[in-house]
Amino acid sequence: MSSNIERCYQCGQCTAACPMAEQEQAYKIRRFLQMEKLGLKSEEPMAIPFIFYCTTCYKCQDNCPQGVKIVDGLLSIREAAVRNGNILPAHRKIGQMLMDSGHAVPGNEDAKKRRLQLGLTEMPPTVASSEKQLNDIKILLNLSGFDQIVAEEKA
Amino acid sequence: MTELSLFLGCVAPNRYPGIEVAAKKVFSRLGVELADLEGASCCPAPGVFKSLDKVTWLTLASRNITLSEKKSDDILTICNGCFSTLKDANDILKEDTTLKKEVNSKLAEIGHEYRGTQDVRHVIEYLYREVGVDRVREAVTRPLNLRVAVHYGCHLIQPLKDSNLEIADKPTFFDELVEATGAISVDYTDKMSCCGAGGGARTAVLDATLKIANKKLEHMKEAGADCIVDACPFCHLQFDMGQSEINQKFGKNYDMPVLHYTQLLALAMGFSPEELGIAMNAVDTSRFIEKVKTETLENEVCTSV
Ligand code: SF4
Ligand code: SF4
């Protein structure tokens, strides 16, 4: 799961192919890779929240002459930012939903109604139908410290 | 004997359950038994959860895989994100003994063990390679007279790149499956581009992701498509809910029905749009449903004379 961004020679072909860069000027994948490669710590705060805008579409990677695993590289940059407490509130919420229900997108009243209308069980045959399985998920999440990662910051 | 365990993920069962229904109907008609993967959780989604903590991502993914190992079933995903996560995790754990050990020490706490005995498949890739376009075509009883904008989705292609360049490089496999239903797969500008939703972007920066989707919708409309056909409930949500969001936010008037491939194929097998949940889309699909019903009726009459 390691990346190879030391191979990057800053040609900018990645940014040129990036659909997010086209929409959001502050989203600069080439710059984020440079920041990481050179260890430009002072720039990191400015890169947040933009590093979280990547759609992981791999278009940059397909366009990179150096075969840099750009998406893996960016995900590692994000992971480090999260470890420093820079998790986006919206992503924290998704993490908490996973903790609570085992699903990042849990069911709701509307979903139950639709499922019944279509002749399905009210709850899907997933962790949503089993306390025991949900408990297993919680055990695993606690073991890897995920509960801490998505915990609300103490006021 | 079951052959495959159906991995539902989150968005299909909890937002678009018609896709779950369609997948079951289609496979049963094709004679491939699909069993529920009971107790499965979020895959977990590749972009968001790898960004938060990779080991957590890998541990939960491996738990899902062990559920299928216990049944000696391969996993069938109906979502590109689930495919990407589960295939990626499976490949990593089959190769990296250190990580496998680390993950297994956690799984032991809940009485699971990852062994690496099963494969992870995606519905489109499975239909193409294992069932075959011809058998799919033979199962069609109501050929569809539709112009379809096919959306492959980034996480269908990317996981196939390592093992299967001839499929991933200039893909036509999805188009071939769509055309097996009688429909025409229309060409359109930037067909392989992204829906915009992945990686946690939809939650982080909705408007920018809608602009990405909007570009793609424009091109699909230009090509005169009657509907969009995808292979991923999250792309599906981005295009379907996205159209009503785009209409509101950017003053557009999109009304393009969005179907998962399993829904398209089920229609062509004679199932009704209502039982496949197509009327439950955010976009009004009533005109599309009318068209399918009247035109396919004519087709049925034609093929029966
Ligand atoms: S395309 Fe590759 S080599 Fe060029 S800047 Fe981007 S990552 Fe670096
Ligand atoms: S994967 Fe991310 S950085 Fe690369 S092209 Fe897509 S949105 Fe841009």
Coordinates of C-alpha atoms and ligand atoms in Angstrom, one line a residue:
Chain A
M1 CA 0.0 0.0 0.0
S2 CA 3.0 2.3 -0.4
S3 CA 3.2 5.0 -3.0
N4 CA 6.1 6.0 -5.3
I5 CA 5.7 9.8 -5.5
E6 CA 9.5 10.2 -5.5
R7 CA 9.3 9.4 -9.2
C8 CA 7.3 12.6 -9.9
Y9 CA 9.2 15.2 -11.9
Q10 CA 6.6 17.9 -11.8
C11 CA 5.5 18.0 -15.4
G12 CA 1.9 18.8 -14.6
Q13 CA 0.3 16.2 -16.9
C14 CA -1.7 15.1 -13.9
T15 CA -3.4 18.4 -13.2
A16 CA -4.0 18.8 -17.0
A17 CA -6.1 15.7 -16.9
C18 CA -7.9 16.3 -13.6
P19 CA -11.7 17.0 -13.7
M20 CA -11.6 18.5 -10.3
A21 CA -8.8 20.9 -11.2
E22 CA -11.0 22.1 -14.0
Q23 CA -13.8 23.0 -11.6
E24 CA -11.8 24.2 -8.5
Q25 CA -8.8 26.3 -9.0
A26 CA -7.4 25.5 -5.6
Y27 CA -7.3 21.8 -6.3
K28 CA -3.8 21.2 -7.6
I29 CA -2.8 17.6 -7.6
R30 CA 0.8 18.3 -8.9
R31 CA 1.3 20.9 -6.2
F32 CA 0.1 18.5 -3.4
L33 CA 2.6 15.8 -4.6
Q34 CA 5.4 18.4 -4.7
M35 CA 4.5 19.5 -1.2
E36 CA 4.7 15.9 0.0
K37 CA 7.8 15.0 -1.8
L38 CA 9.8 18.0 -0.6
G39 CA 8.2 17.9 2.9
L40 CA 6.9 21.5 2.6
K41 CA 5.3 21.4 6.0
S42 CA 4.4 25.1 6.0
E43 CA 2.1 24.7 3.0
E44 CA 0.1 21.8 4.4
P45 CA -2.5 23.9 6.2
M46 CA -3.3 25.7 3.0
A47 CA -3.9 22.5 1.2
I48 CA -6.7 21.6 3.6
P49 CA -9.6 21.1 2.8
F50 CA -8.6 20.9 -0.9
I51 CA -6.8 17.5 -0.7
F52 CA -10.2 16.0 0.2
Y53 CA -11.7 17.1 -3.2
C54 CA -10.2 14.3 -5.3
T55 CA -12.8 12.0 -6.8
T56 CA -10.2 9.2 -7.1
C57 CA -11.0 8.9 -10.8
Y58 CA -7.4 7.9 -11.8
K59 CA -7.4 10.2 -14.8
C60 CA -4.2 11.9 -13.6
Q61 CA -2.5 8.5 -13.1
D62 CA -3.5 7.4 -16.6
N63 CA -1.8 10.6 -17.9
C64 CA 1.4 10.4 -15.8
P65 CA 4.5 9.7 -17.9
Q66 CA 6.4 8.5 -14.8
G67 CA 3.9 5.9 -13.6
V68 CA 3.4 7.6 -10.3
K69 CA 0.7 6.0 -8.2
I70 CA -0.9 9.4 -7.7
V71 CA -4.1 8.3 -6.0
D72 CA -2.4 6.1 -3.4
G73 CA 0.0 9.0 -2.8
L74 CA -2.8 11.5 -2.3
L75 CA -4.7 9.1 0.0
S76 CA -1.6 8.8 2.2
I77 CA -1.3 12.6 2.3
R78 CA -5.0 12.7 3.4
E79 CA -4.4 10.0 6.0
A80 CA -1.5 11.9 7.5
A81 CA -3.7 15.1 7.6
V82 CA -6.5 13.2 9.4
R83 CA -4.0 11.9 11.9
N84 CA -3.1 15.5 12.6
G85 CA -6.7 16.2 13.4
N86 CA -7.6 17.7 10.0
I87 CA -10.6 15.5 9.3
L88 CA -13.4 17.1 7.4
P89 CA -16.6 17.3 9.5
A90 CA -18.6 15.7 6.6
H91 CA -16.1 12.8 6.5
R92 CA -16.2 12.4 10.3
K93 CA -19.9 12.0 10.0
I94 CA -19.6 9.2 7.5
G95 CA -17.1 7.5 9.8
Q96 CA -19.6 7.8 12.7
M97 CA -22.3 6.3 10.6
L98 CA -20.1 3.4 9.9
M99 CA -19.4 3.0 13.6
D100 CA -23.1 3.2 14.5
S101 CA -24.6 1.1 11.7
G102 CA -21.9 -0.8 9.8
H103 CA -23.0 1.2 6.7
A104 CA -21.6 4.5 5.5
V105 CA -25.0 5.1 4.0
P106 CA -27.5 3.5 6.4
G107 CA -31.1 2.9 5.7
N108 CA -33.9 5.3 6.6
E109 CA -37.7 5.3 6.7
D110 CA -38.0 6.0 3.0
A111 CA -35.7 3.1 2.2
K112 CA -37.7 0.7 4.4
K113 CA -40.9 1.7 2.6
R114 CA -39.4 1.3 -0.8
R115 CA -37.9 -2.1 0.1
L116 CA -41.3 -3.4 1.3
Q117 CA -43.0 -2.0 -1.8
L118 CA -40.6 -4.0 -4.0
G119 CA -41.1 -7.2 -2.0
L120 CA -37.8 -7.1 -0.2
T121 CA -37.2 -7.4 3.5
E122 CA -37.6 -4.2 5.4
M123 CA -34.0 -4.2 6.4
P124 CA -31.4 -5.6 4.0
P125 CA -29.8 -9.0 4.9
T126 CA -26.6 -7.2 5.9
V127 CA -25.2 -6.1 9.2
A128 CA -28.4 -4.0 9.4
S129 CA -30.3 -7.2 10.3
S130 CA -27.9 -8.6 12.9
E131 CA -26.9 -7.2 16.3
K132 CA -24.2 -9.8 16.6
Q133 CA -22.6 -8.8 13.3
L134 CA -22.8 -5.1 14.1
N135 CA -21.1 -5.8 17.4
D136 CA -18.3 -7.6 15.5
I137 CA -17.8 -4.5 13.4
K138 CA -17.6 -2.3 16.4
I139 CA -15.0 -4.6 18.0
L140 CA -12.8 -4.4 14.8
L141 CA -13.3 -0.6 14.6
N142 CA -12.2 -0.1 18.2
L143 CA -9.2 -2.4 17.7
S144 CA -7.9 -0.2 15.0
G145 CA -8.6 3.0 16.9
F146 CA -11.1 4.1 14.4
D147 CA -13.4 5.3 17.2
Q148 CA -10.7 7.8 18.2
I149 CA -10.2 9.0 14.6
V150 CA -13.9 9.9 14.1
A151 CA -14.5 11.1 17.7
E152 CA -15.7 14.7 18.1
E153 CA -12.9 17.0 19.2
K154 CA -13.2 17.8 22.9
A155 CA -14.3 21.3 23.4
Chain B
M1 CA -25.1 -25.2 -4.8
T2 CA -24.7 -21.5 -4.6
E3 CA -22.1 -20.1 -6.9
L4 CA -21.9 -16.5 -5.8
S5 CA -22.6 -14.4 -2.8
L6 CA -24.3 -11.1 -3.6
F7 CA -22.5 -8.2 -1.9
L8 CA -25.0 -5.4 -1.5
G9 CA -22.9 -2.5 -0.2
C10 CA -24.7 0.5 1.2
V11 CA -26.3 2.7 -1.6
A12 CA -28.2 -0.1 -3.4
P13 CA -30.1 -1.6 -0.5
N14 CA -30.5 1.7 1.3
R15 CA -31.3 4.2 -1.5
Y16 CA -32.0 2.2 -4.7
P17 CA -33.3 -1.2 -3.7
G18 CA -34.6 -1.7 -7.2
I19 CA -31.1 -2.5 -8.1
E20 CA -31.0 -5.3 -5.5
V21 CA -34.3 -6.7 -6.9
A22 CA -33.0 -6.5 -10.5
A23 CA -29.7 -8.2 -9.8
K24 CA -31.6 -11.2 -8.2
K25 CA -34.1 -11.5 -11.0
V26 CA -31.5 -11.3 -13.7
F27 CA -29.2 -13.9 -12.2
S28 CA -32.0 -16.3 -11.5
R29 CA -33.2 -16.0 -15.1
L30 CA -29.6 -16.8 -16.3
G31 CA -29.5 -19.8 -14.1
V32 CA -26.7 -18.5 -11.8
E33 CA -27.6 -18.9 -8.2
L34 CA -27.0 -15.8 -6.0
A35 CA -27.1 -16.1 -2.3
D36 CA -27.2 -13.2 0.2
L37 CA -24.0 -12.4 2.0
E38 CA -25.5 -12.2 5.4
G39 CA -24.0 -9.8 7.9
A40 CA -21.9 -7.9 5.3
S41 CA -21.1 -4.3 6.1
C42 CA -20.0 -1.3 4.1
C43 CA -17.2 -2.5 1.8
P44 CA -15.8 0.1 3.2
A45 CA -15.9 2.8 0.5
P46 CA -12.4 3.1 -1.0
G47 CA -11.9 6.9 -1.1
V48 CA -13.2 8.0 2.2
F49 CA -12.1 5.2 4.4
K50 CA -8.6 4.8 2.9
S51 CA -8.2 8.5 3.6
L52 CA -9.2 8.1 7.2
D53 CA -7.3 5.0 8.1
K54 CA -6.0 2.3 5.7
V55 CA -5.7 -0.5 8.3
T56 CA -9.3 0.0 9.3
W57 CA -10.3 0.0 5.7
L58 CA -8.4 -3.3 5.1
T59 CA -9.7 -4.9 8.3
L60 CA -13.4 -4.3 7.5
A61 CA -12.9 -5.3 3.9
S62 CA -11.2 -8.5 4.9
R63 CA -14.1 -9.3 7.3
N64 CA -16.5 -9.1 4.4
I65 CA -14.4 -11.4 2.4
T66 CA -14.2 -14.0 5.2
L67 CA -18.0 -14.1 5.2
S68 CA -17.8 -15.4 1.6
E69 CA -14.9 -17.7 2.4
K70 CA -16.9 -19.4 5.0
K71 CA -19.5 -20.3 2.3
S72 CA -16.8 -21.1 -0.3
D73 CA -18.6 -18.5 -2.6
D74 CA -17.0 -15.9 -4.7
I75 CA -18.3 -12.4 -4.1
L76 CA -20.4 -10.7 -6.7
T77 CA -20.5 -6.9 -6.4
I78 CA -23.0 -4.7 -8.1
C79 CA -21.1 -1.5 -7.3
N80 CA -17.8 -0.1 -8.7
G81 CA -16.7 1.2 -5.3
C82 CA -17.4 -2.2 -3.6
F83 CA -15.5 -3.9 -6.4
S84 CA -12.5 -1.6 -6.1
T85 CA -12.3 -2.1 -2.3
L86 CA -12.9 -5.8 -2.1
K87 CA -10.8 -6.7 -5.0
D88 CA -8.0 -4.4 -3.9
A89 CA -8.1 -5.7 -0.4
N90 CA -8.2 -9.3 -1.6
D91 CA -5.2 -8.8 -3.8
I92 CA -3.2 -7.0 -1.1
L93 CA -3.9 -9.7 1.5
K94 CA -3.1 -12.6 -0.9
E95 CA 0.3 -11.0 -1.5
D96 CA 1.4 -9.3 1.7
T97 CA 1.9 -11.8 4.5
T98 CA 2.8 -9.2 7.0
L99 CA -0.5 -7.3 6.5
K100 CA -2.4 -10.5 6.4
K101 CA -1.0 -11.4 9.8
E102 CA -1.9 -8.0 11.2
V103 CA -5.4 -8.2 9.9
N104 CA -5.8 -11.8 11.0
S105 CA -4.8 -11.0 14.6
K106 CA -7.7 -8.5 14.6
L107 CA -10.1 -10.8 12.9
A108 CA -9.3 -13.5 15.5
E109 CA -11.0 -11.4 18.1
I110 CA -14.3 -12.0 16.4
G111 CA -13.6 -15.6 15.4
H112 CA -12.8 -14.9 11.7
E113 CA -9.7 -15.8 9.6
Y114 CA -8.8 -14.4 6.2
R115 CA -7.5 -17.3 4.1
G116 CA -7.5 -15.9 0.5
T117 CA -9.5 -18.7 -1.1
Q118 CA -12.2 -16.7 -2.9
D119 CA -12.4 -14.2 -5.8
V120 CA -14.1 -10.8 -6.0
R121 CA -16.2 -10.2 -9.2
H122 CA -18.1 -7.3 -10.6
V123 CA -21.5 -7.9 -12.2
I124 CA -20.6 -6.5 -15.6
E125 CA -17.2 -8.2 -15.8
Y126 CA -18.8 -11.5 -14.6
L127 CA -21.6 -11.4 -17.1
Y128 CA -19.2 -10.6 -19.9
R129 CA -16.6 -13.2 -19.1
E130 CA -18.5 -16.1 -17.4
V131 CA -22.0 -15.9 -18.8
G132 CA -21.1 -14.3 -22.1
V133 CA -22.9 -11.8 -24.4
D134 CA -24.6 -14.5 -26.4
R135 CA -26.2 -16.1 -23.4
V136 CA -27.3 -12.7 -22.2
R137 CA -28.8 -12.0 -25.6
E138 CA -30.6 -15.4 -25.7
A139 CA -32.2 -14.5 -22.4
V140 CA -33.8 -11.4 -23.8
T141 CA -37.5 -11.8 -24.5
R142 CA -38.4 -8.1 -25.0
P143 CA -35.8 -6.3 -27.1
L144 CA -35.5 -2.7 -26.0
N145 CA -35.7 0.1 -28.5
L146 CA -33.6 2.6 -26.6
R147 CA -30.6 4.9 -27.1
V148 CA -28.4 4.3 -24.1
A149 CA -25.5 6.5 -22.7
V150 CA -23.3 3.9 -21.1
H151 CA -21.3 5.1 -18.0
Y152 CA -18.6 2.6 -17.1
G153 CA -17.3 4.4 -14.0
C154 CA -13.7 4.8 -12.9
H155 CA -13.7 2.0 -10.3
L156 CA -15.0 -0.5 -12.8
I157 CA -12.0 0.0 -15.1
Q158 CA -9.2 0.7 -12.6
P159 CA -9.3 -2.6 -10.8
L160 CA -9.3 -4.5 -14.1
K161 CA -6.1 -2.7 -15.3
D162 CA -3.7 -4.9 -13.4
S163 CA -5.0 -8.2 -14.7
N164 CA -6.8 -7.4 -17.8
L165 CA -5.5 -4.7 -20.0
E166 CA -7.3 -5.8 -23.1
I167 CA -10.6 -5.2 -21.3
A168 CA -9.5 -2.0 -19.5
D169 CA -7.7 -0.2 -22.2
K170 CA -10.4 0.6 -24.8
P171 CA -13.3 -1.0 -23.2
T172 CA -16.3 -2.2 -25.2
F173 CA -17.5 -5.0 -22.9
F174 CA -20.2 -2.9 -21.2
D175 CA -21.5 -1.6 -24.5
E176 CA -21.7 -5.1 -25.9
L177 CA -23.8 -6.2 -22.9
V178 CA -26.1 -3.2 -23.3
E179 CA -26.5 -3.9 -27.0
A180 CA -27.4 -7.5 -26.2
T181 CA -30.7 -6.1 -24.8
G182 CA -31.6 -4.6 -28.2
A183 CA -30.6 -1.1 -27.2
I184 CA -28.1 1.1 -29.0
S185 CA -25.1 2.3 -27.0
V186 CA -24.6 5.8 -28.3
D187 CA -21.1 7.4 -28.5
Y188 CA -20.6 10.7 -26.7
T189 CA -17.9 13.1 -25.8
D190 CA -15.7 12.2 -22.9
K191 CA -17.5 8.9 -22.4
M192 CA -14.9 7.6 -20.0
S193 CA -15.0 10.6 -17.7
C194 CA -15.9 10.5 -14.0
C195 CA -19.4 11.2 -12.5
G196 CA -17.7 13.3 -9.9
A197 CA -19.0 11.6 -6.8
G198 CA -16.1 9.3 -5.7
G199 CA -13.4 9.6 -3.1
G200 CA -15.6 11.4 -0.6
A201 CA -15.8 14.4 -2.9
R202 CA -19.6 14.4 -3.1
T203 CA -19.7 14.9 0.6
A204 CA -16.8 17.3 0.8
V205 CA -17.5 19.6 -2.2
L206 CA -21.0 18.9 -3.6
D207 CA -21.2 21.8 -6.1
A208 CA -17.9 21.1 -7.8
T209 CA -18.9 17.4 -8.2
L210 CA -22.2 18.5 -9.7
K211 CA -20.4 20.6 -12.2
I212 CA -18.4 17.5 -13.2
A213 CA -21.6 15.5 -13.5
N214 CA -23.3 18.4 -15.4
K215 CA -20.6 18.3 -18.1
K216 CA -21.2 14.6 -18.6
L217 CA -25.0 15.0 -18.7
E218 CA -24.7 17.7 -21.3
H219 CA -22.7 15.3 -23.6
M220 CA -25.2 12.5 -23.0
K221 CA -28.1 14.7 -23.9
E222 CA -26.3 16.0 -27.0
A223 CA -25.9 12.4 -28.2
G224 CA -29.7 12.0 -27.9
A225 CA -29.7 9.3 -25.2
D226 CA -33.0 8.1 -23.8
C227 CA -31.4 7.0 -20.6
I228 CA -28.1 6.5 -18.7
V229 CA -27.0 3.0 -17.9
D230 CA -24.4 2.5 -15.1
A231 CA -22.9 -0.3 -13.1
C232 CA -22.5 1.5 -9.8
P233 CA -25.2 2.7 -7.3
F234 CA -23.1 5.6 -6.3
C235 CA -22.6 6.9 -9.9
H236 CA -26.3 6.2 -10.2
L237 CA -27.1 8.4 -7.2
Q238 CA -24.8 11.1 -8.5
F239 CA -26.6 11.2 -11.9
D240 CA -30.1 10.7 -10.6
M241 CA -30.3 12.8 -7.4
G242 CA -27.6 15.0 -9.1
Q243 CA -29.9 16.0 -11.9
S244 CA -32.5 17.4 -9.5
E245 CA -29.8 19.1 -7.5
I246 CA -28.3 20.5 -10.8
N247 CA -31.7 21.7 -11.9
Q248 CA -32.2 23.5 -8.7
K249 CA -28.8 25.0 -8.2
F250 CA -27.8 25.8 -11.8
G251 CA -31.3 26.3 -13.4
K252 CA -31.2 23.4 -15.8
N253 CA -34.0 21.1 -16.7
Y254 CA -32.6 17.6 -17.0
D255 CA -34.9 14.6 -16.9
M256 CA -32.8 11.7 -18.0
P257 CA -33.8 8.3 -16.5
V258 CA -30.9 6.5 -14.8
L259 CA -30.8 2.7 -14.8
H260 CA -28.3 0.2 -13.4
Y261 CA -27.4 -2.4 -16.0
T262 CA -29.3 -5.1 -14.0
Q263 CA -32.4 -3.0 -14.3
L264 CA -32.0 -2.6 -18.1
L265 CA -31.4 -6.3 -18.6
A266 CA -34.4 -7.2 -16.4
L267 CA -36.6 -4.9 -18.5
A268 CA -35.4 -6.8 -21.6
M269 CA -36.2 -10.0 -19.9
G270 CA -39.8 -8.9 -19.6
F271 CA -40.0 -7.6 -16.0
S272 CA -42.0 -4.5 -15.4
P273 CA -40.4 -1.1 -14.7
E274 CA -42.4 -0.8 -11.5
E275 CA -41.2 -4.1 -10.0
L276 CA -37.6 -3.0 -10.7
G277 CA -38.0 0.3 -8.8
I278 CA -37.4 2.5 -11.9
A279 CA -40.4 4.7 -10.9
M280 CA -38.6 5.4 -7.6
N281 CA -35.9 7.5 -9.2
A282 CA -35.5 11.2 -8.1
V283 CA -36.0 12.1 -11.8
D284 CA -39.5 11.6 -13.2
T285 CA -39.3 8.4 -15.2
S286 CA -43.0 8.2 -16.2
R287 CA -42.4 9.1 -19.9
F288 CA -39.6 6.6 -20.2
I289 CA -41.7 3.9 -18.6
E290 CA -44.5 4.6 -21.1
K291 CA -42.0 4.5 -24.0
V292 CA -40.6 1.2 -22.8
K293 CA -44.0 -0.3 -22.4
T294 CA -45.5 0.7 -25.7
E295 CA -42.4 0.2 -27.9
T296 CA -41.3 -3.1 -26.4
L297 CA -44.9 -4.3 -26.8
E298 CA -44.5 -3.6 -30.5
N299 CA -41.2 -5.5 -30.5
E300 CA -42.8 -8.5 -28.8
V301 CA -45.5 -8.5 -31.4
C302 CA -43.0 -8.3 -34.2
T303 CA -40.8 -11.1 -32.9
S304 CA -43.8 -13.3 -32.4
V305 CA -45.0 -13.1 -36.0
Ligands
SF4_1 S1 2.0 13.7 -14.2 FE1 3.3 12.4 -12.9 S2 5.4 13.1 -13.1 FE2 4.0 14.7 -14.0 S3 3.6 16.1 -12.2 FE3 2.0 14.6 -12.2 S4 2.7 13.0 -10.9 FE4 4.4 14.2 -11.4
SF4_2 S1 -7.9 11.0 -9.2 FE1 -8.1 12.9 -8.2 S2 -6.3 14.1 -8.7 FE2 -6.5 12.5 -10.1 S3 -7.6 13.3 -11.9 FE3 -9.1 12.3 -10.6 S4 -9.8 14.0 -9.2 FE4 -7.9 14.7 -10.2

